[in-house]
Short mmCIF file of C-alpha atoms in Angstrom, two decimals:
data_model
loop_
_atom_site.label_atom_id
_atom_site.label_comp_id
_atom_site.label_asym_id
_atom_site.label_seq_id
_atom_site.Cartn_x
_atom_site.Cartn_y
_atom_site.Cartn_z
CA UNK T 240 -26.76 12.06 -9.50
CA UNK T 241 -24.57 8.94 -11.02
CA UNK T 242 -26.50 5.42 -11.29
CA UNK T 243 -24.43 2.20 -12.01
CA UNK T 244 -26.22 -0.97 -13.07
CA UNK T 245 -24.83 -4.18 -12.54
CA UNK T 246 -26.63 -7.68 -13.54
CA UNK T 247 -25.36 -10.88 -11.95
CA UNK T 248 -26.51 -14.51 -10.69
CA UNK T 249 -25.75 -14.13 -7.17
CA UNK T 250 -28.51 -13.30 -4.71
CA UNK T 251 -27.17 -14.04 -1.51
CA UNK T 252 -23.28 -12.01 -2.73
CA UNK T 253 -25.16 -8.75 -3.32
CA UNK T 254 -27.09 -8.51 -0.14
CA UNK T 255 -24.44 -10.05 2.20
CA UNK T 256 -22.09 -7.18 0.91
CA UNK T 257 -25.16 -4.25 1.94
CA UNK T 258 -25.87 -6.15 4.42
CA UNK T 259 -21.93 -5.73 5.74
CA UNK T 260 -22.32 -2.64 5.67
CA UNK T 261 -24.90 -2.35 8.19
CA UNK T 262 -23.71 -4.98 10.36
CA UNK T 263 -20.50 -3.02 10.42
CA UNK T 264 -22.35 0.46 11.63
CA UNK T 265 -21.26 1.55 8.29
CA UNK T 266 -25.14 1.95 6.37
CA UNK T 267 -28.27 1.12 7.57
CA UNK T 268 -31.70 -1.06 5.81
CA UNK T 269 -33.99 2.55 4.09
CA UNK T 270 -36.81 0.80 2.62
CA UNK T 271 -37.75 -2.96 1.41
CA UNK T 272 -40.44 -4.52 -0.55
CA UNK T 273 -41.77 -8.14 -0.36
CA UNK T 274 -38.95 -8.46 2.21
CA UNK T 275 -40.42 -9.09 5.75
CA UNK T 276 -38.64 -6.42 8.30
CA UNK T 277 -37.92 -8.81 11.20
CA UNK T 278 -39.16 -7.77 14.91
CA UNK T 279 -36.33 -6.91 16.53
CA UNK T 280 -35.03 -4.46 12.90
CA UNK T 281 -31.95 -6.72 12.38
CA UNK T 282 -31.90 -8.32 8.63
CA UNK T 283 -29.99 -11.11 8.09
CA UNK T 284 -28.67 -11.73 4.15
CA UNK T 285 -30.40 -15.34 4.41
CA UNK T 286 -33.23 -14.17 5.39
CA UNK T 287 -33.84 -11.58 3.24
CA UNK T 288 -32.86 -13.79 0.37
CA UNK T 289 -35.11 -16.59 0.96
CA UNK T 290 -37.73 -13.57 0.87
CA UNK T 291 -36.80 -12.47 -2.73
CA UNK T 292 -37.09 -16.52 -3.77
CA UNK T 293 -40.83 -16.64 -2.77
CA UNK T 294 -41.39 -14.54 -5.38
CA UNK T 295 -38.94 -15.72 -8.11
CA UNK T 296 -39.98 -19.34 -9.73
CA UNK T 297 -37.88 -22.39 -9.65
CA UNK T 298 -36.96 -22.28 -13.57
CA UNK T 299 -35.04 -18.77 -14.61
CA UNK T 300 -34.38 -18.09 -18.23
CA UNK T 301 -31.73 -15.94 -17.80
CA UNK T 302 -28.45 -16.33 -16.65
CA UNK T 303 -28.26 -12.78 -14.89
CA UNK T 304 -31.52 -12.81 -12.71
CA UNK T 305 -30.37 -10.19 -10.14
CA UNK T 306 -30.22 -6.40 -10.39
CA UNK T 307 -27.43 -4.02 -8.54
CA UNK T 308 -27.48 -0.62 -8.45
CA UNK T 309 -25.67 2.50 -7.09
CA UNK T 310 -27.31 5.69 -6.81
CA UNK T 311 -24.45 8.68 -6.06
CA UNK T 312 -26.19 12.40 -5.43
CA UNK T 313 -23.70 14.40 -5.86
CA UNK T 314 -21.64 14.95 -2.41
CA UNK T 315 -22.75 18.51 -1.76
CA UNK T 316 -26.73 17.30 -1.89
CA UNK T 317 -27.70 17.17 1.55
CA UNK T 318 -30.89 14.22 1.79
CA UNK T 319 -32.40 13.10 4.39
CA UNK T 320 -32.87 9.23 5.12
CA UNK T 321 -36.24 9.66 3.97
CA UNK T 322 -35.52 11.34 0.79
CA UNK T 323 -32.72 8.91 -0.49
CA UNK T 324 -35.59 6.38 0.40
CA UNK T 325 -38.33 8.30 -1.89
CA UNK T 326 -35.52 8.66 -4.74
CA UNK T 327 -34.80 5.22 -4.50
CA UNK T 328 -38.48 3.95 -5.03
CA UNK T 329 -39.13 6.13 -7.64
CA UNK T 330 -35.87 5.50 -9.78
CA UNK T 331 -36.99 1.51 -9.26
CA UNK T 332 -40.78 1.68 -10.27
CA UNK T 333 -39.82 3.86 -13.26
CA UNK T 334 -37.24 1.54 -14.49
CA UNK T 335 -39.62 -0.85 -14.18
CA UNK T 336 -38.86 -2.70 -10.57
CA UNK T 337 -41.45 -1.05 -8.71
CA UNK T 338 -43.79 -4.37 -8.28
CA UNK T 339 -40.38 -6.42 -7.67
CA UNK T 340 -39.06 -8.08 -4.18
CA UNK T 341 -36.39 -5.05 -3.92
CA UNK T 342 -33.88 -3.48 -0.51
CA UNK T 343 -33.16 -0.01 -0.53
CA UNK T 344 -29.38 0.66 1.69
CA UNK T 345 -27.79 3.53 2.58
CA UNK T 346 -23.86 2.79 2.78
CA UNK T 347 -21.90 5.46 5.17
CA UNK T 348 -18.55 4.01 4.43
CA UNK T 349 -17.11 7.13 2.49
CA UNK T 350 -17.87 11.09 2.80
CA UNK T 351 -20.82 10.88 0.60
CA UNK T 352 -24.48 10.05 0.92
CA UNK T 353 -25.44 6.71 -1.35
CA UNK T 354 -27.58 4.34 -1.87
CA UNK T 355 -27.48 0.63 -2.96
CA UNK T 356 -30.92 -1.12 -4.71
CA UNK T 357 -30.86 -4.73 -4.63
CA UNK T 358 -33.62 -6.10 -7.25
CA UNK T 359 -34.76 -8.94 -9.43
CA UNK T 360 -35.64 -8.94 -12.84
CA UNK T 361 -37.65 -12.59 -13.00
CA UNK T 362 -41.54 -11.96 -11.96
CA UNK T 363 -43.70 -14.40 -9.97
CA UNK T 364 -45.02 -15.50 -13.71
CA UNK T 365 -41.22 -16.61 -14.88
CA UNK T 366 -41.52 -13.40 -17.34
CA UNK T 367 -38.78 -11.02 -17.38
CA UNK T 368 -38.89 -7.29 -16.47
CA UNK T 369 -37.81 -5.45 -20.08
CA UNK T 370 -33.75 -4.06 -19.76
CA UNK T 371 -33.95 -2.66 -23.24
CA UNK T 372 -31.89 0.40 -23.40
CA UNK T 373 -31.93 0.21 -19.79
CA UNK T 374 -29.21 2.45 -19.61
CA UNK T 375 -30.64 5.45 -21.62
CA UNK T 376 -33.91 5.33 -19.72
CA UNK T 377 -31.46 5.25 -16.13
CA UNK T 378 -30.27 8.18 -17.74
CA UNK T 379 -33.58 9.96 -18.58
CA UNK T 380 -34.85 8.79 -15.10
CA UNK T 381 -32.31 10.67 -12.74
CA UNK T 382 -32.39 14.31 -15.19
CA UNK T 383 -35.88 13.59 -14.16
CA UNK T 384 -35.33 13.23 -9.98
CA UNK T 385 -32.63 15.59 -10.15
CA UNK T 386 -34.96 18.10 -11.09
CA UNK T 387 -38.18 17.19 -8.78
CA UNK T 388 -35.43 16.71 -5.88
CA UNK T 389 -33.52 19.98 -6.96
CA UNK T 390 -30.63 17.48 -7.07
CA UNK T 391 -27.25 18.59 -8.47
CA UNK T 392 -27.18 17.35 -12.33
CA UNK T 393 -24.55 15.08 -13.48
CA UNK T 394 -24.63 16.27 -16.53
CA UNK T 395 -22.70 19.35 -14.97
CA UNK T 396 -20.44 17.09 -12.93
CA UNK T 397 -16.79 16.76 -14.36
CA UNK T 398 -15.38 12.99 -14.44
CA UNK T 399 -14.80 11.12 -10.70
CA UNK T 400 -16.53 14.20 -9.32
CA UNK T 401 -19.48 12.17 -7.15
CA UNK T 402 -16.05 10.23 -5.79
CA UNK T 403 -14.85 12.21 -3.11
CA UNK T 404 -12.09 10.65 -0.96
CA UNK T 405 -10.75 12.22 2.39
CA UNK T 406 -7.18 11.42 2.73
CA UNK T 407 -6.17 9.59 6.12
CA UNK T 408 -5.17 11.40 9.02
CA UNK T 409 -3.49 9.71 11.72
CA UNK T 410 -4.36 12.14 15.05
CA UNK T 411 -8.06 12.04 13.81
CA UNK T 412 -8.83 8.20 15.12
CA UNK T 413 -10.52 5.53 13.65
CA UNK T 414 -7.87 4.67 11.55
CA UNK T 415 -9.74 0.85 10.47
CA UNK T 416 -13.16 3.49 9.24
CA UNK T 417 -10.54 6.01 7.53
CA UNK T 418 -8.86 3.33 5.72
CA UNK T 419 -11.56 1.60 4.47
CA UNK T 420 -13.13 4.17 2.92
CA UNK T 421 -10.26 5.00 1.00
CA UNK T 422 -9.21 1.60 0.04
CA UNK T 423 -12.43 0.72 -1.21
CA UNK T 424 -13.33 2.87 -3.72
CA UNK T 425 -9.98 3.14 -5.05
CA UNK T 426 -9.62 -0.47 -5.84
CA UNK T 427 -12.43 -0.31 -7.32
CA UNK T 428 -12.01 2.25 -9.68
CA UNK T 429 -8.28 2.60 -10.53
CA UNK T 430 -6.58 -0.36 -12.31
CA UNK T 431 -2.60 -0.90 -11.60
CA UNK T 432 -0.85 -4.60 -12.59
CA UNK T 433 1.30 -4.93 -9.58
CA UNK T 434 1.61 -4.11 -5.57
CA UNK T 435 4.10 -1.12 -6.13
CA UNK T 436 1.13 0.49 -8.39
CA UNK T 437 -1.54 0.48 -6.06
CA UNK T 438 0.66 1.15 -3.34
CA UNK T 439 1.47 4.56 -5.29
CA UNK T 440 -1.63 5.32 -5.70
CA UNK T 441 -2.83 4.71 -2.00
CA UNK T 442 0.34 6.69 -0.83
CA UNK T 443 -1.33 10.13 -2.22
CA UNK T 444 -4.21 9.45 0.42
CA UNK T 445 -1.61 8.28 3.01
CA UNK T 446 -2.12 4.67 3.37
CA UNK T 447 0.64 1.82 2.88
CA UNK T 448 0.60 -1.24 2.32
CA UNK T 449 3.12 -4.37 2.59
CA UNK T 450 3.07 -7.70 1.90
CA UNK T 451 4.00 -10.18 4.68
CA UNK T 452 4.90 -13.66 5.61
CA UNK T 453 4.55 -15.67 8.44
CA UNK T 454 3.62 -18.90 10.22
CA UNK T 455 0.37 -19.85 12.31
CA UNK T 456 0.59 -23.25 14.24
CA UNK T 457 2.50 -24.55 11.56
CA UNK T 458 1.25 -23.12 8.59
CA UNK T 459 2.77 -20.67 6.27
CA UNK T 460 0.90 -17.81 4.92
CA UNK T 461 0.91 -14.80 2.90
CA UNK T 462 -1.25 -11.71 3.25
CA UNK T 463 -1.31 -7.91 3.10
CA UNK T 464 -1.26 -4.74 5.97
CA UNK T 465 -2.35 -1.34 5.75
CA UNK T 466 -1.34 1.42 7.76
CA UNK T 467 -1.78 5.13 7.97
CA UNK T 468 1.50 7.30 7.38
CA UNK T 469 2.22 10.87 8.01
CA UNK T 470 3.42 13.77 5.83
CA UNK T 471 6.93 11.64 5.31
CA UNK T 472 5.68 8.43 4.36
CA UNK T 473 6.79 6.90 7.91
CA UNK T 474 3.80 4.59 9.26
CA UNK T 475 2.34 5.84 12.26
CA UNK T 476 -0.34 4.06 14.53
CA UNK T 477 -1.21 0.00 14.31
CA UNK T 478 -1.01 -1.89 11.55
CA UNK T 479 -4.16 -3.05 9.84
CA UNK T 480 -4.36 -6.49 8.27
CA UNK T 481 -6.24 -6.53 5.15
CA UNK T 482 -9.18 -9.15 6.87
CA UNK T 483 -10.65 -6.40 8.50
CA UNK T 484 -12.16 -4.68 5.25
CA UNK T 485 -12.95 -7.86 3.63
CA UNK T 486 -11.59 -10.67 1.31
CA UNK T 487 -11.22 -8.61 -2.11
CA UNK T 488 -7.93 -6.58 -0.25
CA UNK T 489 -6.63 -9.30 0.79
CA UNK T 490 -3.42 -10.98 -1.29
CA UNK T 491 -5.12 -13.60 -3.51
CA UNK T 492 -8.23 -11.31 -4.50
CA UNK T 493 -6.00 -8.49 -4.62
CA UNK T 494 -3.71 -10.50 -7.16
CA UNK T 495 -6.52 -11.39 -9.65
CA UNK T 496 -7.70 -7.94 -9.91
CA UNK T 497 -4.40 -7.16 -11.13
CA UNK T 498 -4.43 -9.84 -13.76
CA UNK T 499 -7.81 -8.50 -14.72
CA UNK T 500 -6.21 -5.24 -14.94
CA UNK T 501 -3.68 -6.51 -17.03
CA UNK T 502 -6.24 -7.58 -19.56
CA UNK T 503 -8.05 -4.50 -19.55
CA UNK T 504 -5.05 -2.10 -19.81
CA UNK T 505 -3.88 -3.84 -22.88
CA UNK T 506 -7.42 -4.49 -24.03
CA UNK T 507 -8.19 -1.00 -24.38
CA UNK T 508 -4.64 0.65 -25.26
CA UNK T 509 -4.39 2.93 -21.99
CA UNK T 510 -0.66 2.68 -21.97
CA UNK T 511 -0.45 4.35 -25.46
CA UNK T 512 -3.11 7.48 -24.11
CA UNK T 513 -1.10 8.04 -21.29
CA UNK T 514 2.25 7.72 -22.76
CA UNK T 515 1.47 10.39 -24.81
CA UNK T 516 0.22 12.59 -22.13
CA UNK T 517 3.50 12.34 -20.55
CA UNK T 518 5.46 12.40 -23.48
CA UNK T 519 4.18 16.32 -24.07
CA UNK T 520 4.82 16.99 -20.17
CA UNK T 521 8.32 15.88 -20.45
CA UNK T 522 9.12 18.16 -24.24
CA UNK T 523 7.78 20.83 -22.40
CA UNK T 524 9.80 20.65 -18.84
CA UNK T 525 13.67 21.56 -17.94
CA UNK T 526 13.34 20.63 -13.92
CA UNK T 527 11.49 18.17 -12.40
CA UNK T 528 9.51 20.62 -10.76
CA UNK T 529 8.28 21.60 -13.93
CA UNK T 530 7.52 18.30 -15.71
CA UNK T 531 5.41 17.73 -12.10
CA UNK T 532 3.21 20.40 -12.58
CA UNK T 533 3.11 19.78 -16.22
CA UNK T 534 1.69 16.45 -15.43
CA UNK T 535 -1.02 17.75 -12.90
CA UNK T 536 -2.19 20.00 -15.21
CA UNK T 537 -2.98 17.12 -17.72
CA UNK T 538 -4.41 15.29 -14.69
CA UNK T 539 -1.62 12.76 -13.75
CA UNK T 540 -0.24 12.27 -10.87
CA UNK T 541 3.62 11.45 -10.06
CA UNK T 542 4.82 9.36 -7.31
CA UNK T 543 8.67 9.50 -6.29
CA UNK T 544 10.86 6.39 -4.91
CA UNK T 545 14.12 7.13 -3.31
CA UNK T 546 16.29 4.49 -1.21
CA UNK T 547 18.11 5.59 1.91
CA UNK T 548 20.59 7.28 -0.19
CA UNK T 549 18.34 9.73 -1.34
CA UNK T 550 19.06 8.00 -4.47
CA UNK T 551 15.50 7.64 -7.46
CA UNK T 552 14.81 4.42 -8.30
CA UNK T 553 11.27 3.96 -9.00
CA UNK T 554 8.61 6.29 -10.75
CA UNK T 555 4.82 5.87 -11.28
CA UNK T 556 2.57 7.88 -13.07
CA UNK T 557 -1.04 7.59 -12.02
CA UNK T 558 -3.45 8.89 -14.82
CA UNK T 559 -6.81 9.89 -13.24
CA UNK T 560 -8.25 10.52 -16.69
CA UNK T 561 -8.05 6.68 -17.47
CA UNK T 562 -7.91 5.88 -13.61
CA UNK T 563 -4.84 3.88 -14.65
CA UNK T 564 -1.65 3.77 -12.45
CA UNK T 565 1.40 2.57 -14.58
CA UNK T 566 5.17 2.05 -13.10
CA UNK T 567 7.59 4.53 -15.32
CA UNK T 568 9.23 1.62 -17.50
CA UNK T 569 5.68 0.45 -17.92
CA UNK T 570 5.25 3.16 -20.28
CA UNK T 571 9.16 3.17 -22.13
CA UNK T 572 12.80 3.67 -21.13
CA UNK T 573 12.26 7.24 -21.19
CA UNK T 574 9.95 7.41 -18.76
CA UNK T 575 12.06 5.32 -16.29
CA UNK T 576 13.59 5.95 -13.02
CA UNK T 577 16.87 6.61 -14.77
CA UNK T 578 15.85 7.90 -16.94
CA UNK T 579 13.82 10.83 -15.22
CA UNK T 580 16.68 11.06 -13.01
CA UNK T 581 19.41 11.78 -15.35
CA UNK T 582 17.47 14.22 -17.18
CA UNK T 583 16.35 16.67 -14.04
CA UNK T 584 19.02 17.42 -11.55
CA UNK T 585 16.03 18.26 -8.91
CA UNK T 586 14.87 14.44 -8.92
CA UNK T 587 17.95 12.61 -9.05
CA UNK T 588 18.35 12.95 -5.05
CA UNK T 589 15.48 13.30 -2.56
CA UNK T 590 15.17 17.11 -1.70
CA UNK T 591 13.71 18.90 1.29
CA UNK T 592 10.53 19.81 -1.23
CA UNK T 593 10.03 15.86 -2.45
CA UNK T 594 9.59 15.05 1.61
CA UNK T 595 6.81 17.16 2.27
CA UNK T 596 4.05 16.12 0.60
CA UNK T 597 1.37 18.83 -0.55
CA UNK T 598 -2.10 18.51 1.76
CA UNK T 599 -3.92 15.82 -0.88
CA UNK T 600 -7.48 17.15 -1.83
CA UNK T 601 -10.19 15.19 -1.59
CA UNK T 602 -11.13 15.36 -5.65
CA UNK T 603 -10.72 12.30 -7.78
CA UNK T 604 -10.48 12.79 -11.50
CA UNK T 605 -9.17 15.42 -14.18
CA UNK T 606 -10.09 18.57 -12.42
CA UNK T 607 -6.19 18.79 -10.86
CA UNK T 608 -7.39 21.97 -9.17
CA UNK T 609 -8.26 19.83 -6.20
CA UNK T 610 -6.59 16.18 -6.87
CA UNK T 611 -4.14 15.42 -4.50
CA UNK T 612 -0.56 15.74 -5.64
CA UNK T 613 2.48 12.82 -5.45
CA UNK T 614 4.41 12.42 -2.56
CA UNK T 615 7.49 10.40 -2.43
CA UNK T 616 8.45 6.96 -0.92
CA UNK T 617 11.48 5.93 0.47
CA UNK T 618 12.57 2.63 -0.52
CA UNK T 619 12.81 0.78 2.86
CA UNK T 620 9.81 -0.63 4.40
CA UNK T 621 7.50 1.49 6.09
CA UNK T 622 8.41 -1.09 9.49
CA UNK T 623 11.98 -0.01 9.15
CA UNK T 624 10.93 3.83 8.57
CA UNK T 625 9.33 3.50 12.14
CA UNK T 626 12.41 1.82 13.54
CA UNK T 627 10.91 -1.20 14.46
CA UNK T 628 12.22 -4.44 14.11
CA UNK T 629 11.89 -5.34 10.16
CA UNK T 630 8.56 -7.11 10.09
CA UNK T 631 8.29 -7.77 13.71
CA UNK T 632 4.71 -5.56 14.35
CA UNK T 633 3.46 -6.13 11.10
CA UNK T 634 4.04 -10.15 11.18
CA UNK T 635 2.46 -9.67 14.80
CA UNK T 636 -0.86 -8.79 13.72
CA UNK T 637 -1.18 -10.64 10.71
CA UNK T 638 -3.03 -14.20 11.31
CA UNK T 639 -4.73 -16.26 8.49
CA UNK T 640 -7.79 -14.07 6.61
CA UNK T 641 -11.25 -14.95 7.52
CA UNK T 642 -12.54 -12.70 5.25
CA UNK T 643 -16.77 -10.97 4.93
CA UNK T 644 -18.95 -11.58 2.69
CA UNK T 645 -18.85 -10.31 -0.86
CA UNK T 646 -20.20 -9.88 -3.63
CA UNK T 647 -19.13 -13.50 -5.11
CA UNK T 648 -19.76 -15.45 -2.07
CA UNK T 649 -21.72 -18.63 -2.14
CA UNK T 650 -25.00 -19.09 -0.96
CA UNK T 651 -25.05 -20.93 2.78
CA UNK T 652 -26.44 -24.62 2.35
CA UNK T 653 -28.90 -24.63 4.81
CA UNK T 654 -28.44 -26.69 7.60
CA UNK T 655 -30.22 -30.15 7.26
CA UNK T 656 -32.65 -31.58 9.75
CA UNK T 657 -31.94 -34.49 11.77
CA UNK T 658 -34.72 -36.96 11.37
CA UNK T 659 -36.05 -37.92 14.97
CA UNK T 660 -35.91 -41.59 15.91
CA UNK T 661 -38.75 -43.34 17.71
CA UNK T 662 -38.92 -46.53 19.71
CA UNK T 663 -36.51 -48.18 22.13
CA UNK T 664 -32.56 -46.63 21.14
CA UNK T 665 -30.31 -49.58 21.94
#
């Protein structure tokens, strides 16, 4: 089992984004604490955060009051409701929450059982619970459930293992469900500095996405569709705008995780790790084919782009050891389009081979055994692929984003009470 702890200052962002999830039919409320269960079952984020203030005094002294945390079994631990409840309690009262307003949620968004604990760390007295080496007794903690739940152990788990991702399939249904729970996690987890990036690394789970422009009543706007495609990149069913799943797909959001990326990529020297990763793939490769392979076996992915000539102009290498998608000249000349072309015959035009992607696994991370493999893209927009007209369905569902609630959304003002007036109203 995998915990992640996160500390932050906003109450009413972390359980409006559970609390998404079960509005959505996507997780559901396991087990609360100081938090009154309303009659009818159906929490509301206000609610249940003017529960957790009772309990918290008017004067903090920190600047991070509020506790987030993940719990991941791994995905082939099969719990029941009641047991992700019990493993929830206890990982909270042995960290030290136990006696805290806390909400235990189950989120059934992606192909794995897990569970979200939303927590405080200011007691009724203004005194703090202790988060000294929090993260070595989280550690000791879960060795210890994983053994009185005969859980799985991390500790055996190889890197991005408790992330398992099913890629999209068109002829299934419930395209908006499949999407998400791709989408999600992987924006999450990878980082990539531009559009083309992540739109490589969604194309190995088959998912697109474009950037559109429009007008509504007057206004312009700019925002983002997703779409299944099928095994030759052509988009297939209705497009999705990026509303549905929430504000952080959506351009703007979408756009400052990059730049964070940015920051972080060059923060921590990825570019150089990878670069040499491919570097060795490429001594040791005379075809394409070759340097492919080469690549998976050191856990990198590479994605193809071809225009309608059949001609390669764009590469991207997507490094699931760092889980750090980089465009080819991102990493040096050599590792370009033209370059890549002009050294392997194979890639220089699109073959019969490059359209047919192989079946994408569903593992995440350096164990290539089972990581899904590149596909390539064709250059003109996935609209034109389907022979509509260009932009004409995708404009036609795209309207201004409303957005859900997230993790950094404000807290509501509550609404203020009209004083009544007495006497004779002239």
């Amino acid at each position: 089992m995998v915990a992640k702890i996160s500390h932050g200052s906003n109450l009413y962002g972390a359980l409006a984004y559970n609390q998404e999830k079960v509005d959505g039919g996507l997780g559901k409320v396991l087990a609360t604490n100081l938090v009154i269960e309303p009659a009818d079952g159906k929490f509301n984020a206000y609610s249940c955060m003017e529960d957790f203030q009772r309990f918290m005094p008017s004067h903090v002294r920190t600047s991070k009051p509020i506790v987030h945390i993940s719990l991941n079994p791994h995905p082939d631990d099969k719990l029941s409701d009641a047991q992700l409840s019990d493993i929830g309690r206890e990982y909270l009262q042995r960290l030290g929450y136990g006696e805290q307003p806390f909400m235990i949620f189950k989120h059934e968004d992606i192909d794995r059982q897990h569970i979200h604990l939303v927590t405080t760390r200011v007691k009724p007295d203004g005194s703090l619970v202790p988060d000294k080496f929090e993260k070595d007794r989280s550690h000791k903690i879960v060795q210890q459930l994983e053994k009185e739940f005969n859980l799985i152990p991390a500790k055996g788990q190889k890197q991005g293992e408790a992330w398992k991702l099913t890629p999209v399939d068109a002829s299934a249904g419930n395209l908006k469900k499949q999407v998400a729970n791709v989408i999600k996690p992987l924006a999450s987890m990878y980082k990539f500095q531009s559009l083309s990036e992540f739109r490589a690394l969604l194309s190995l789970y088959n998912i697109g996405v474009e950037k559109v422009e429009g007008e509504n009543k007057g206004n312009r706007y700019t925002g983002l569709v997703y779409s299944a495609l099928d095994k030759d990149g052509n988009r297939v069913g209705k497009p999705l705008k990026s509303s549905l799943f929430g504000k952080p797909f959506g351009i703007d959001r979408l756009e400052q995780t990059m730049k964070k990326s940015n920051g972080t990529i060059k923060g921590e020297g990825r570019a150089a790790k990878t670069k040499a990763l491919v570097s060795a793939s490429l001594a040791d490769s005379c075809t394409g084919s070759e340097f492919r392979a080469n690549l998976q076996g050191k856990g990198i992915d590479l994605v193809l782009r071809h225009n309608d000539q059949g001609r390669l102009f764009g590469v991207t290498y997507i490094d699931h050891n760092s889980r750090t998608v980089f465009n080819g000249s991102a990493l040096g000349k050599e590792f370009s389009a033209n370059a890549i072309a002009g050294r392997f015959a194979d890639f220089s035009q699109t073959s019969r081979e490059d359209l047919q992607p192989h079946s994408p696994a569903t593992q995440m991370g350096p164990d290539t055994s089972r990581k899904p493999s590149a596909i390539v893209q064709n250059a003109h927009t996935q609209s034109d692929r389907s022979g509509d007209p260009p932009g004409s369905s995708l404009l036609s569902v795209l309207t201004p984003e409303t957005g859900y609630p997230d993790d950094n959304q404000p807290m509501p003002k509550p609404r203020k009470k009209k004083k009544r007036r007495y006497g004779r109203q002239v």
